[in-house]
GROMACS .gro file of C-alpha atoms in nm:
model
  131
    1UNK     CA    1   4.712  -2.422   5.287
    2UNK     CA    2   4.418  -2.186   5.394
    3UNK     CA    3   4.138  -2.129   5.092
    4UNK     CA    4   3.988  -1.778   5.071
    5UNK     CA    5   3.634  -1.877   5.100
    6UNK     CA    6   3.395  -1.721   4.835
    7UNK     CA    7   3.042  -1.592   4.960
    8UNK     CA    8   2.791  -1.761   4.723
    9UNK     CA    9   2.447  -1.607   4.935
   10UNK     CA   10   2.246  -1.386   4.715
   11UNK     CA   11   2.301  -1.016   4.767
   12UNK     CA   12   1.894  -0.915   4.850
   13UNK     CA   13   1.926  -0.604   5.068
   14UNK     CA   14   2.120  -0.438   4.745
   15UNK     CA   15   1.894  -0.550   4.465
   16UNK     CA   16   1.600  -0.413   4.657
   17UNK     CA   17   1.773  -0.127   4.717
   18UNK     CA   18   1.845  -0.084   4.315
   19UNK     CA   19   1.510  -0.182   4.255
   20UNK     CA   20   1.338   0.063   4.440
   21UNK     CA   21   1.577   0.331   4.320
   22UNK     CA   22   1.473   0.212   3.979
   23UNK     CA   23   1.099   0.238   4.054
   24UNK     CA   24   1.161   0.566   4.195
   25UNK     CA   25   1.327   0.704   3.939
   26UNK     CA   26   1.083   0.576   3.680
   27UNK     CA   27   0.835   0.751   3.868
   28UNK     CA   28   1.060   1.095   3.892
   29UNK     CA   29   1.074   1.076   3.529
   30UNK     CA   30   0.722   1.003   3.395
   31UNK     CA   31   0.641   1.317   3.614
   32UNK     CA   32   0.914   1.564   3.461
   33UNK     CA   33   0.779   1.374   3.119
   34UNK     CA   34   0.398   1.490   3.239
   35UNK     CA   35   0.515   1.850   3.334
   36UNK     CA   36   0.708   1.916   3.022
   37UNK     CA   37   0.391   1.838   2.867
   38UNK     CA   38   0.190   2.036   3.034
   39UNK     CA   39   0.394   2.333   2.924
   40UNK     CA   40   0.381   2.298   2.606
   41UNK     CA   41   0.603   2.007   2.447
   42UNK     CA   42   0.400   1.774   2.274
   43UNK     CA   43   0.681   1.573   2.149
   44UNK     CA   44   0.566   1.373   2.468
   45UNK     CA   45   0.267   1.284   2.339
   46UNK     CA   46   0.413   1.167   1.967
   47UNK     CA   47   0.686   0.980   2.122
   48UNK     CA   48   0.545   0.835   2.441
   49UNK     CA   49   0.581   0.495   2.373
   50UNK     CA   50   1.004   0.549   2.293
   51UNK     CA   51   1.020   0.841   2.579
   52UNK     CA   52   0.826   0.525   2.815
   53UNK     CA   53   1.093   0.242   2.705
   54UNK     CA   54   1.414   0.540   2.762
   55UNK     CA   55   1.292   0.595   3.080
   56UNK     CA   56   1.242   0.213   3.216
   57UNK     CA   57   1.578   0.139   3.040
   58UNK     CA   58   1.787   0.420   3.169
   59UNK     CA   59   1.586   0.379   3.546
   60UNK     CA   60   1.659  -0.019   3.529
   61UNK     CA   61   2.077   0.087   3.454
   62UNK     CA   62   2.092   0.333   3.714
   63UNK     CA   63   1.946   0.111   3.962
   64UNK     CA   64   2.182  -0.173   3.878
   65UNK     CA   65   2.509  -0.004   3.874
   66UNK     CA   66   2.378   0.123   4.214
   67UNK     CA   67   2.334  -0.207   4.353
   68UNK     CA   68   2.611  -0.348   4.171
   69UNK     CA   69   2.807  -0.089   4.335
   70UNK     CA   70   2.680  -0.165   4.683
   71UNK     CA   71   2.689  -0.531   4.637
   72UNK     CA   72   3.077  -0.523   4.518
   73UNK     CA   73   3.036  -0.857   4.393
   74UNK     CA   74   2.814  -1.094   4.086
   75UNK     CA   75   2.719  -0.779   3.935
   76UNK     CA   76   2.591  -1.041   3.666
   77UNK     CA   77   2.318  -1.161   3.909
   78UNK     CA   78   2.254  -0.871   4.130
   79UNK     CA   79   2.159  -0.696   3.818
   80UNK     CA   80   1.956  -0.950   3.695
   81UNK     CA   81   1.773  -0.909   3.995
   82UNK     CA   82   1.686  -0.561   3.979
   83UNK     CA   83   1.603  -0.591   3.640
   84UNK     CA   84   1.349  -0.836   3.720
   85UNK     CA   85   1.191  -0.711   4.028
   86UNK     CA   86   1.190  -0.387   3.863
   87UNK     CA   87   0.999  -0.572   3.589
   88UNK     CA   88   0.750  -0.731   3.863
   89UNK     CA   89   0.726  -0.394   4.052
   90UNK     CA   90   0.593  -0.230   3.700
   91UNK     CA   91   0.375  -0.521   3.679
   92UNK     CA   92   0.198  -0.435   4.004
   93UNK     CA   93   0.154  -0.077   3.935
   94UNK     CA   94   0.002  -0.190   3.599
   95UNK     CA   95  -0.226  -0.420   3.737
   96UNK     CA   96  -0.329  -0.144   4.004
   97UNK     CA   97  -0.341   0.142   3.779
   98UNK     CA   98  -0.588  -0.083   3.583
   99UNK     CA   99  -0.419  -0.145   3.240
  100UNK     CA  100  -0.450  -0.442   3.050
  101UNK     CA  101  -0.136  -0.696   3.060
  102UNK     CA  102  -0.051  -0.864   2.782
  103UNK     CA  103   0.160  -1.147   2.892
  104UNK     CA  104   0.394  -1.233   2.560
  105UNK     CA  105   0.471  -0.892   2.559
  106UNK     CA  106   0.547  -0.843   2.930
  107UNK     CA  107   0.782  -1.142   2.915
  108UNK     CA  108   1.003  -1.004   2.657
  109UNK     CA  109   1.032  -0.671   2.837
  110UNK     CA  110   1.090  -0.887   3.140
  111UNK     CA  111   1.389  -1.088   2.951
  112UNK     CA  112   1.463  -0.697   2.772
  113UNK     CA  113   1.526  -0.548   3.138
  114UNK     CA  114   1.686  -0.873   3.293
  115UNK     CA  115   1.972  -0.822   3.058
  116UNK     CA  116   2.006  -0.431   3.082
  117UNK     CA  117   2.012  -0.519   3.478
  118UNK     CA  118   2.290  -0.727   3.395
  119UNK     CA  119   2.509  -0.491   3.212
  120UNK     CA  120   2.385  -0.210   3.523
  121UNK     CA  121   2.538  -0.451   3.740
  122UNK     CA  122   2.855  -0.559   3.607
  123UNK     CA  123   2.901  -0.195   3.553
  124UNK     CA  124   2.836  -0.124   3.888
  125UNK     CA  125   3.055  -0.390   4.034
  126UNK     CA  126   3.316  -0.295   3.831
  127UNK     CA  127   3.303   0.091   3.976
  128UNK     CA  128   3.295  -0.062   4.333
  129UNK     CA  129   3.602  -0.239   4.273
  130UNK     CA  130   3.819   0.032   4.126
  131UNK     CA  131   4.117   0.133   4.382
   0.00000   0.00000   0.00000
C-alpha cells in the first residue's frame, strides 16, 4: 500500500513574502493616513491610535491570506508567521525611528497579530484550495 507522504518543512519563502507585503502595505497606508491629513481631515489626528491598530490589523490579514494562498497548505502556521515577523519587522522600524518600546505591551500586540496571522492564513489556504 503506497502512503501519500505529507510535507512537514516550514513554508519560509511565502511568509516572507506575506510579511513584506504586510510591511508594505502598512507603510502605503500610514502615508494615504498622512496625506489625508494634510488636506484637511483631522479625524487622523483624534483617532490615530485606532486608525494605527486598523491599519497593522487589516495589513497583517492581507499579508496572510496572501501567503496562505501561496503556501496552499498550514495556513494555521504560515500565518502565524507573518503575523510575527510582521510584529518583529515593526519592532525594527520602531527601534530605528527612535521610539520608546515598551516590552509588555509589544508582547501582547505580538500574541494580538500572531492570531490575526492565523485567521489571514487559514483564510488564505482555504482560497488556494477552492476548485
Amino acid at each position: 500500500m503506497i502512503q501519500k507522504q505529507t510535507r512537514t518543512e516550514l513554508p519560509i519563502g511565502p511568509i516572507l513574502n506575506g510579511s513584506l507585503t504586510g510591511i508594505f502595505l502598512i507603510l502605503i497606508m500610514t502615508v494615504f493616513l498622512g496625506i489625508i491629513t494634510q488636506f484637511g481631515w483631522t479625524g487622523t489626528v483624534k483617532w490615530a491610535g485606532t486608525l494605527y491598530l486598523i491599519v497593522v490589523y487589516l495589513a497583517i490579514v492581507l499579508g496572510s491570506i496572501l501567503a496562505g494562498m501561496k503556501s496552499g497548505r498550514q495556513g494555521w502556521i504560515t500565518g502565524l508567521g507573518v503575523g510575527l515577523l510582521s510584529s518583529i519587522f515593526i519592532l525594527i522600524l520602531a527601534a530605528i525611528a527612535g521610539e520608546n518600546i515598551g516590552w509588555p505591551i509589544f508582547l501582547l500586540k505580538s500574541l494580538v497579530n500572531s492570531f490575526v496571522g492565523v485567521f489571514g492564513g487559514i483564510i488564505g489556504v482555504n482560497f488556494a484550495n477552492r476548485e
